Amino acid sequence: MLRGVNKPARYTGGELNAVDKSASFFGSDRDRKVHAALCFPDLYEIGMSNLAIQILYALLNGDQDTFCERCFAPDFDMRDYLKENGLPLTSLETGTPLADFDLVGVSLHYELAYTSVLDMLHMGGIPLFNSERSEKDPLVIAGGPIACNLEPMAPFLDLILLGEGEEALPQLIGLVKEKKRQGLDRQAFLASAARLPGVYVPSFYQVDYEPDGRVEGIRSVHPDAADKVEKRLIADLNQAVMPNQPIIPNIEVVHDRMVMEILRGCARGCRFCQAGFTYRPLRERDRGLLFETAKQLIDNTGYEEMGLLSLSTTDYSDLEGLVRSLLPLTGPRHINLSLPSLRLDAFDFDLAREIAKTRRAGLTFAPEAGTQRLRDVINKNISEDDMIRAARTAFLNGWDRLKLYFMLGLPTETDEDVEGIVTLVRKLIAVWDDLPREQRSKRLNVTVSTSYFIPKPFTPFQWARQINREEMAAKQEQLAAGLRDRRVSLRWNDFSSSELEGVLSRGDRRLAPVILQAWQAGAYLDAWHEHFKPELWQKALEQIPGGAGFYRRERSPDEHFPWDHMDVGVNRNFLREEWDKATRGETTPSCYDLCSACGCQVYMTGVCPGGSMS
Ligand code: SF4
Ligand code: SF4
């Protein structure tokens, strides 16, 4: 069967460190055991590069009465094969159809995966709507970074986990065991689950709309469903599962490396950044624990690269100490240390030289905006002087590749701000040109990547308008005209998919039929440029008066958001003050410098007052 499909190893399982409990699991006592499928609605190569999948897999399989298997979205060829032969979508470990699991958990990381979720449920033999599922169907649970607003997917999901899954999942598994033991029906189970903090049962809430389509309110219509769902949070990151025996894929995946999460959350407060707010407060792992984990990872994997992951790696309180302690482990084995998400104002070139002894990556700056005025609006704390100084040092030390990331369409952006990108790039190139030839490499390569600003829930810009196609095209034209230089490559994000991401991310339940229609018309793996079919979405969005424009509009200060019944710690008043400050061009200090009492102080952990890092 697999001979005819591309990359068959995507579907076979059996990788090093994969767990197969089938020999002991399926015998007796099935009613006290939980069989779970962990689904990632994208291809194997993407899902297997995702740390959350490895964490949840290790966590669930750490319980002897739970057997967690994996399932990824099949590529088109495999999907066609399954359809043509009337075969269901199955798990990797034992080839079990999704419909036969007790629980199907979907890890959701981006909105453009929604149609793939529907496809996986359908191909797995599970009714799409929660209202259509019977007692024999699995519970469909979703979680992940975008769980703070999954309203467009609400009718398709039984439960949503808000916040860090490691906290709520073991309790939920306990409830599933109880359900099986006591023979509870689905509704009784959902009621008991709804009482757990961080668990959202969408069918227990009713949404009312204004005549123009805005949400008037969302209220609990079940006695066990709280008015506000509180996110779950791991107070002590040292207690969180860190997989030291990750599954090693048999084929090349996007990130072929071992990883350690050194920090969770971010202290910076860039006003466009959803993860920066929803993962607050910043917490970190002890250096000693990371060192021990690194040793185990090296022994258990054989990878040639180790990634130190976080949203902002330079914020680790003793990054230099950590790196210097790891180098004796990695250096002799020719393992590269990779530190993504380095902030340039904290870039230490001595350290970078040590790290880059074996391989020199490009230098990446993410100023996001071209002028200091706009960087203040978005609270991005990088100055032009920082960048020029860092670039000069980098060029003198042999770096010759520069990557710059900007957003177009940010709130208050003017033509001068777009021109500011051109000016900034030119200044950085001038730094290179001004260096004596013998002190730098031969040729400079600059990549300028621009994305399209997408207002996200739980950010100060959740009220902002998203620009339209014509405005975007004008900005791109201006930039392209200003950056004609053979040393500069200009890259854009696709407009239509970014617009759709914006629509879905601030969307409400009225989008569920839109997603369904797009999927029925053939939308699948929408996050892939080559598979994205904007015309299907455009057609489906005709169901909504105003179409995409309805969701792109600026929100009034008191508009009820579809996500207002979610509590991620950061409160709405704080975000509104941040929005007002943004429009005045005022910045807010990072959590390190001053606590702005964003709402997360109640957790009293990490960088917050009373926490270990404060
Ligand atoms: S530094 Fe800014 S953009 Fe980066 S994770 Fe933190 S808040 Fe987000
Ligand atoms: S309460 Fe203060 S320190 Fe904690 S995340 Fe909010 S602003 Fe930062």
XYZ file of C-alpha atoms and ligand atoms in Angstrom:
630
model
C 0.000 0.000 0.000
C 2.798 2.426 0.870
C 4.775 1.751 -2.291
C 2.793 4.243 -4.286
C 2.996 7.188 -1.882
C 5.643 9.805 -1.396
C 7.719 9.471 1.823
C 6.038 6.327 3.159
C 7.948 6.660 6.453
C 5.482 9.408 7.336
C 2.888 6.734 7.949
C 4.739 3.712 9.290
C 5.698 4.678 12.860
C 8.263 2.412 14.506
C 10.804 5.193 15.003
C 13.452 5.058 17.712
C 11.859 5.935 21.080
C 8.298 5.617 19.776
C 6.101 3.919 22.370
C 4.112 0.812 21.572
C 2.194 -0.578 24.530
C -0.028 -2.813 22.428
C 1.378 -6.039 23.883
C 0.233 -5.209 27.400
C -2.451 -2.602 26.903
C -5.320 -4.226 25.063
C -5.888 -7.239 27.287
C -7.814 -6.962 30.517
C -8.965 -3.887 32.434
C -9.747 -1.877 29.323
C -12.270 0.102 31.325
C -9.605 1.612 33.534
C -7.278 2.454 30.667
C -7.321 5.349 28.242
C -6.416 4.990 24.596
C -5.558 8.417 23.231
C -4.666 9.684 19.761
C -2.515 12.787 19.624
C -3.270 14.475 16.311
C -1.338 17.169 14.538
C -3.302 18.665 11.640
C -0.365 18.982 9.295
C 2.188 16.705 7.674
C 4.436 14.411 9.702
C 7.530 16.537 9.051
C 5.879 19.561 10.622
C 4.251 17.772 13.522
C 7.360 15.828 14.470
C 9.303 19.090 14.673
C 6.879 20.394 17.244
C 8.024 20.230 20.839
C 4.450 20.179 22.185
C 3.821 16.846 20.462
C 6.892 15.307 22.074
C 5.965 16.736 25.489
C 2.358 15.520 25.415
C 3.375 12.129 24.044
C 5.902 11.660 26.864
C 3.462 12.948 29.466
C 0.556 10.722 28.441
C 2.618 7.602 27.905
C 4.262 8.215 31.291
C 0.977 7.016 32.781
C 0.948 3.229 32.638
C -2.806 3.103 32.083
C -2.713 5.476 29.129
C -1.508 4.588 25.668
C -1.002 7.636 23.496
C -0.448 7.200 19.772
C 0.187 9.770 17.052
C -1.648 10.713 13.903
C -0.695 13.364 11.354
C -2.559 14.794 8.394
C -1.786 12.639 5.355
C -0.410 14.291 2.253
C -2.720 14.434 -0.774
C -1.432 11.212 -2.329
C -1.980 9.152 0.810
C -5.324 10.808 1.419
C -6.453 9.919 -2.106
C -5.284 6.362 -1.598
C -7.248 6.025 1.645
C -10.360 7.500 0.052
C -10.177 5.392 -3.082
C -9.847 2.247 -1.033
C -12.390 3.165 1.621
C -9.747 3.060 4.357
C -9.869 5.163 7.525
C -7.144 7.444 8.846
C -5.243 5.530 11.498
C -2.648 6.032 14.207
C 1.038 5.472 13.540
C 1.795 3.101 16.396
C -0.903 0.439 15.967
C -2.835 1.455 12.867
C -6.002 2.053 14.889
C -8.705 4.161 13.182
C -9.237 7.465 14.999
C -12.878 6.546 15.627
C -11.770 3.665 17.879
C -9.904 5.779 20.429
C -11.336 6.973 23.741
C -9.945 10.393 23.167
C -8.656 12.305 20.166
C -6.509 15.302 21.090
C -5.702 17.915 18.475
C -2.706 20.164 18.938
C -3.577 23.443 17.211
C -0.829 25.908 16.411
C -2.236 27.968 13.541
C -5.651 28.830 12.205
C -4.896 27.643 8.684
C -4.966 24.077 10.028
C -8.728 24.154 10.680
C -9.804 22.395 7.492
C -7.184 19.720 8.117
C -8.761 19.068 11.520
C -12.126 18.478 9.851
C -10.481 16.261 7.295
C -8.705 14.151 9.906
C -11.893 13.687 11.922
C -13.839 12.745 8.814
C -11.170 10.405 7.476
C -10.833 8.897 10.945
C -14.549 8.053 10.993
C -15.599 10.612 13.620
C -18.742 12.738 13.098
C -17.674 16.342 12.521
C -20.107 18.103 14.830
C -19.969 17.569 18.581
C -23.782 17.407 18.547
C -23.685 14.407 16.197
C -21.294 12.274 18.246
C -22.687 9.279 20.051
C -21.529 7.430 23.160
C -19.238 5.225 21.104
C -17.395 8.126 19.465
C -14.157 9.475 20.925
C -13.994 12.733 22.827
C -12.453 15.374 20.607
C -10.219 17.729 22.558
C -8.165 20.655 21.278
C -5.466 22.756 22.823
C -2.370 24.684 21.862
C -1.197 28.251 21.402
C -4.367 29.402 19.627
C -6.773 27.791 22.110
C -7.574 31.248 23.506
C -9.994 31.715 20.614
C -11.182 28.543 18.953
C -14.735 29.866 18.593
C -14.752 29.271 14.811
C -14.112 25.585 15.598
C -16.486 25.417 18.581
C -19.173 23.186 16.993
C -16.537 20.595 16.006
C -14.841 20.221 19.395
C -16.059 18.583 22.597
C -13.508 20.214 24.865
C -10.870 22.901 24.633
C -7.942 23.124 27.033
C -6.925 26.679 27.788
C -3.320 27.211 28.771
C -0.589 24.701 29.392
C -1.802 21.207 28.564
C 0.681 19.532 30.910
C -1.353 20.891 33.826
C -4.880 19.953 32.814
C -4.345 16.786 30.779
C -3.518 14.365 33.619
C -6.673 15.457 35.440
C -8.709 15.080 32.303
C -7.309 11.605 31.714
C -8.305 10.770 35.287
C -11.850 11.846 34.469
C -11.926 9.747 31.298
C -10.915 6.724 33.379
C -13.687 7.513 35.824
C -16.154 7.917 32.973
C -15.263 4.463 31.703
C -15.298 2.870 35.132
C -18.631 4.356 36.123
C -20.142 4.120 32.660
C -20.875 7.880 32.611
C -22.530 9.131 29.476
C -20.986 11.839 27.334
C -22.977 14.709 28.790
C -22.228 13.694 32.372
C -18.550 13.445 31.512
C -18.543 16.872 29.862
C -20.221 18.340 32.933
C -17.547 16.932 35.230
C -14.802 18.066 32.841
C -16.266 21.583 32.713
C -15.694 21.864 36.449
C -11.935 21.504 35.938
C -10.095 24.821 35.659
C -8.851 25.412 32.133
C -11.440 23.167 30.490
C -13.874 24.832 28.112
C -16.884 22.912 26.830
C -18.124 25.045 23.921
C -21.542 23.366 23.759
C -22.252 24.669 27.284
C -22.148 28.287 26.102
C -24.561 30.322 24.053
C -23.492 33.141 21.766
C -25.835 36.055 21.090
C -25.226 38.400 18.176
C -26.079 42.015 17.440
C -28.152 42.564 14.262
C -24.969 43.600 12.415
C -23.186 40.348 13.284
C -21.039 41.545 16.181
C -21.059 39.327 19.248
C -23.422 40.689 21.871
C -22.349 38.237 24.537
C -21.370 34.659 25.301
C -22.892 33.087 28.368
C -22.759 29.804 30.149
C -26.001 27.844 29.785
C -24.893 24.931 31.938
C -24.618 24.942 35.728
C -21.142 23.387 35.604
C -19.690 25.797 33.058
C -17.973 28.821 34.595
C -18.649 32.311 33.258
C -14.921 32.637 32.621
C -12.558 29.811 31.759
C -9.224 30.281 33.513
C -6.049 29.230 31.764
C -3.852 26.568 33.330
C -0.288 27.455 34.092
C 2.718 25.546 35.355
C 4.001 27.613 38.246
C 7.377 25.868 38.401
C 8.788 25.120 34.972
C 11.282 22.689 36.539
C 8.328 20.427 37.303
C 7.105 20.372 33.699
C 7.818 17.352 31.518
C 10.886 17.778 29.335
C 11.225 14.803 26.983
C 14.718 13.354 27.311
C 13.955 10.417 25.054
C 12.186 12.051 22.116
C 11.027 10.080 19.104
C 13.630 10.207 16.337
C 11.942 10.399 12.933
C 13.145 8.035 10.228
C 12.920 10.748 7.606
C 14.136 14.308 7.533
C 11.761 16.653 9.321
C 11.715 20.449 9.453
C 13.771 20.659 12.640
C 16.042 17.648 12.907
C 17.461 18.309 16.339
C 17.104 17.699 20.045
C 15.519 20.551 21.937
C 15.333 21.935 25.433
C 12.818 24.568 26.390
C 14.787 26.912 28.616
C 12.140 29.580 29.209
C 8.402 29.823 28.861
C 6.628 33.138 28.391
C 8.183 36.462 27.522
C 8.791 39.630 29.507
C 8.910 42.065 26.585
C 5.328 42.912 25.675
C 5.624 43.621 21.941
C 2.076 44.739 21.249
C 1.418 42.533 18.219
C 2.662 39.313 19.810
C -0.001 36.908 21.017
C 2.370 34.356 22.555
C 4.109 37.191 24.393
C 0.875 37.863 26.309
C -0.878 34.514 26.521
C 2.170 32.670 27.879
C 2.832 35.233 30.611
C 4.449 35.221 33.067
C 7.994 34.450 32.027
C 9.386 31.405 33.849
C 12.689 29.642 33.437
C 14.273 26.258 33.996
C 17.244 25.768 36.287
C 20.614 25.538 34.631
C 21.494 22.335 36.480
C 18.342 20.622 35.265
C 19.033 21.706 31.695
C 22.572 20.378 31.929
C 21.355 16.970 33.120
C 18.685 16.856 30.414
C 21.252 17.783 27.777
C 23.400 14.805 28.795
C 20.428 12.450 28.523
C 19.325 13.896 25.195
C 22.788 13.462 23.738
C 22.926 9.837 24.912
C 19.404 9.029 23.744
C 19.263 10.652 20.341
C 22.481 11.000 18.356
C 21.374 14.332 16.905
C 23.968 16.780 15.624
C 22.139 19.870 16.766
C 20.695 20.993 20.075
C 18.190 23.845 20.130
C 17.713 25.959 23.240
C 14.136 27.027 22.745
C 12.048 29.844 24.094
C 10.248 32.913 22.846
C 13.242 35.094 23.664
C 16.347 33.058 24.417
C 18.576 35.988 25.367
C 16.310 36.638 28.333
C 17.553 33.495 30.073
C 19.071 34.862 33.257
C 22.415 33.109 32.809
C 22.560 32.323 29.120
C 26.315 32.634 28.989
C 26.735 30.297 31.964
C 24.309 27.829 30.426
C 26.011 27.846 27.038
C 29.472 27.578 28.564
C 28.339 24.609 30.646
C 26.880 22.876 27.577
C 29.789 23.456 25.198
C 32.011 20.773 26.798
C 29.159 18.300 26.211
C 28.385 19.330 22.659
C 31.758 20.471 21.295
C 33.672 17.147 21.418
C 30.712 15.381 19.772
C 30.471 18.026 17.042
C 26.967 18.961 18.108
C 25.902 22.463 17.132
C 24.135 24.553 19.693
C 21.395 26.578 18.120
C 19.852 29.535 19.870
C 16.842 30.754 17.941
C 15.018 33.873 19.127
C 18.141 35.766 20.133
C 17.539 39.441 20.763
C 20.108 41.584 19.134
C 20.428 44.217 21.832
C 21.670 41.418 24.063
C 23.784 39.704 21.430
C 27.125 38.652 22.840
C 29.571 38.087 20.032
C 32.172 36.305 22.149
C 29.500 33.796 22.962
C 28.260 33.684 19.398
C 31.778 32.955 18.168
C 32.066 30.051 20.575
C 28.721 28.664 19.475
C 29.440 29.152 15.814
C 32.815 27.421 15.788
C 31.439 24.667 13.614
C 28.758 26.499 11.700
C 28.000 30.151 11.255
C 24.340 30.950 10.873
C 23.118 34.228 9.439
C 22.551 37.211 11.682
C 18.875 37.822 12.244
C 17.263 41.057 13.385
C 13.520 41.455 13.831
C 12.959 45.187 14.216
C 9.454 44.663 12.727
C 9.151 48.381 11.907
C 11.382 50.772 9.980
C 11.194 53.853 12.201
C 11.740 54.411 15.896
C 8.302 56.037 16.079
C 6.593 52.878 14.872
C 8.849 50.640 16.946
C 7.646 52.614 19.969
C 4.042 52.108 18.867
C 4.545 48.356 18.786
C 6.754 48.417 21.905
C 9.646 46.764 20.095
C 12.658 47.711 22.055
C 15.356 47.757 19.368
C 17.063 50.969 18.357
C 18.769 51.750 15.080
C 22.040 52.289 16.956
C 21.761 48.792 18.469
C 21.359 47.303 15.022
C 24.156 49.279 13.432
C 26.542 48.451 16.252
C 25.631 44.760 16.181
C 25.885 44.572 12.388
C 29.326 46.200 12.427
C 30.636 43.772 15.043
C 29.080 40.863 13.164
C 30.613 41.864 9.816
C 34.010 42.324 11.455
C 33.675 38.812 12.871
C 33.023 37.177 9.540
C 29.234 37.247 9.320
C 28.051 38.056 5.813
C 24.392 37.064 5.855
C 21.827 39.373 7.353
C 18.146 38.549 7.733
C 15.703 41.280 8.639
C 12.064 40.800 9.548
C 9.447 43.523 9.203
C 5.680 43.757 9.339
C 3.629 45.841 6.969
C 0.263 47.303 7.899
C 0.998 47.897 11.591
C -1.389 50.295 13.353
C -0.590 53.979 12.620
C 1.889 53.032 9.859
C 2.502 55.771 7.276
C 4.485 55.979 4.034
C 7.377 57.408 6.077
C 7.471 54.240 8.159
C 7.631 52.067 5.045
C 10.351 54.348 3.705
C 12.039 53.890 7.087
C 12.532 50.197 6.273
C 14.354 51.182 3.090
C 16.502 53.686 4.970
C 17.361 51.223 7.710
C 18.359 48.489 5.265
C 20.503 50.983 3.339
C 22.224 52.093 6.543
C 23.059 48.506 7.439
C 24.474 47.913 3.961
C 26.486 51.124 4.344
C 28.044 49.688 7.511
C 29.363 46.855 5.341
C 30.501 49.139 2.535
C 32.387 51.379 4.964
C 34.478 48.532 6.357
C 37.894 47.988 4.751
C 37.684 44.999 2.378
C 40.320 43.020 4.260
C 38.279 43.235 7.460
C 35.097 41.642 6.136
C 33.994 38.745 3.925
C 33.646 39.054 0.176
C 29.975 39.429 -0.417
C 27.021 40.549 1.659
C 23.592 38.917 1.427
C 20.639 40.686 2.938
C 17.201 39.095 3.107
C 14.320 41.383 3.968
C 11.215 39.399 4.887
C 7.974 41.219 5.332
C 4.834 39.758 6.778
C 1.396 41.202 6.917
C 0.327 42.452 10.352
C -2.440 40.270 11.782
C -4.280 41.573 14.859
C -4.581 38.760 17.386
C -6.787 38.147 20.427
C -5.263 38.969 23.808
C -2.876 41.542 22.418
C -3.156 45.328 22.706
C -3.767 45.314 18.938
C -6.862 43.104 19.216
C -8.894 46.253 18.501
C -6.873 47.183 15.409
C -7.909 47.188 11.795
C -6.147 44.884 9.358
C -5.285 46.555 6.055
C -6.778 45.390 2.768
C -5.214 44.001 -0.375
C -4.847 47.353 -2.155
C -3.153 49.013 0.809
C -0.832 46.046 1.134
C 0.070 46.112 -2.560
C 0.910 49.830 -2.355
C 3.230 49.247 0.605
C 4.945 46.347 -1.129
C 5.453 48.428 -4.253
C 6.973 51.260 -2.248
C 9.340 48.864 -0.542
C 10.339 47.052 -3.715
C 11.072 50.347 -5.462
C 13.281 51.506 -2.593
C 15.202 48.279 -2.169
C 16.498 47.618 -5.659
C 19.931 46.284 -4.837
C 21.387 43.004 -6.039
C 22.536 42.226 -2.504
C 18.990 42.419 -1.162
C 16.364 39.684 -1.567
C 12.870 40.753 -0.723
C 10.331 38.205 0.536
C 6.611 38.647 1.160
C 3.955 36.671 2.916
C 0.953 35.852 0.797
C -1.848 38.376 1.273
C -4.839 36.035 1.017
C -3.619 33.494 3.546
C -2.614 36.257 5.975
C -6.020 37.857 5.596
C -7.691 34.522 6.256
C -5.522 33.957 9.314
C -6.685 37.344 10.592
C -10.336 36.508 9.918
C -10.130 33.174 11.710
C -8.002 34.355 14.610
C -10.497 37.074 15.629
C -13.436 35.020 14.422
C -16.628 33.801 16.043
C -18.842 30.746 15.718
C -20.470 32.062 12.546
C -17.262 30.999 10.810
C -17.831 27.301 11.519
C -20.091 26.845 8.450
C -17.533 28.844 6.445
C -14.744 26.450 7.436
C -17.022 23.514 6.690
C -17.926 24.837 3.249
C -14.301 25.595 2.369
C -13.305 22.081 3.416
C -16.187 20.481 1.519
C -15.104 22.437 -1.549
C -11.571 21.040 -1.270
C -9.606 23.250 1.157
C -6.969 21.166 2.960
C -3.448 21.824 4.263
C -4.150 25.536 3.814
C -0.926 26.557 5.556
C 0.957 25.248 2.512
C 1.318 27.935 -0.096
C 1.035 25.395 -2.904
C -2.199 23.933 -1.530
C -3.929 27.113 -0.403
C -6.945 27.927 -2.564
C -8.108 31.457 -1.709
C -11.071 31.279 -4.076
C -12.678 28.513 -2.000
C -12.476 30.650 1.117
C -13.672 33.744 -0.666
C -16.733 31.849 -1.817
C -17.350 30.368 1.637
C -16.997 33.786 3.289
C -19.946 35.007 1.221
C -22.046 33.459 3.989
C -20.962 36.355 6.230
C -22.400 39.800 5.435
C -19.328 41.935 4.767
C -17.138 38.855 4.199
C -13.525 39.103 5.300
C -13.960 42.877 5.691
C -16.270 42.305 8.656
C -13.420 40.676 10.550
C -10.680 43.017 9.314
C -12.411 46.122 10.727
C -11.259 48.078 13.779
C -13.234 47.163 16.922
C -14.841 49.791 19.120
C -13.398 50.088 22.655
C -16.360 48.357 24.277
C -17.065 45.698 21.637
C -17.608 42.252 23.090
C -14.966 39.876 21.770
C -15.718 36.227 20.984
C -12.902 35.364 23.430
C -14.006 37.536 26.349
C -15.068 34.484 28.363
C -11.469 33.216 28.341
C -9.112 34.350 31.080
C -5.448 34.108 30.099
C -4.201 36.161 33.030
C -3.567 39.418 31.177
C -6.717 41.486 31.602
C -8.676 43.531 29.119
C -8.138 46.866 30.898
C -4.389 46.451 30.731
C -4.553 45.585 27.038
C -6.762 48.603 26.361
C -4.329 50.897 28.182
C -1.557 49.413 26.077
C -3.562 50.113 22.916
C -4.098 53.716 24.022
C -0.389 54.075 24.795
C 0.437 52.637 21.380
C -1.658 55.269 19.643
C 0.265 57.906 21.621
C 3.600 56.269 20.744
C 4.405 55.513 24.382
C 6.384 52.443 25.361
C 5.952 50.099 28.319
C 8.932 48.647 30.176
C 9.578 44.930 30.192
C 8.592 42.833 33.202
C 12.263 42.869 34.220
C 12.342 46.610 34.558
C 8.923 47.284 36.009
C 5.827 45.224 36.681
C 2.901 46.853 34.886
C 0.376 44.720 36.787
C -0.997 43.197 33.598
C -3.178 40.778 35.555
C -0.685 37.910 35.802
C 0.536 39.074 39.215
C -2.074 36.697 40.683
C 0.125 33.774 39.619
C 2.997 35.040 41.821
C 5.521 33.056 39.841
C 8.431 33.552 37.456
C 9.205 37.176 36.785
C 6.043 38.439 38.562
C 6.190 39.980 42.034
C 6.647 37.152 44.520
C 8.075 34.820 41.859
C 11.564 33.303 41.857
C 12.832 35.618 39.099
C 11.463 38.900 40.460
S 10.316 39.618 22.322
Fe 8.387 40.479 21.587
S 7.954 39.367 19.695
Fe 9.463 38.184 20.822
S 8.248 36.741 22.017
Fe 8.631 38.492 23.309
S 6.827 39.774 23.053
Fe 6.870 38.321 21.355
S 2.186 40.909 36.466
Fe 3.895 42.294 36.064
S 5.741 41.029 35.992
Fe 3.952 39.664 35.854
S 3.677 39.344 33.668
Fe 2.358 41.063 34.248
S 3.581 42.919 33.930
Fe 4.977 41.150 33.897
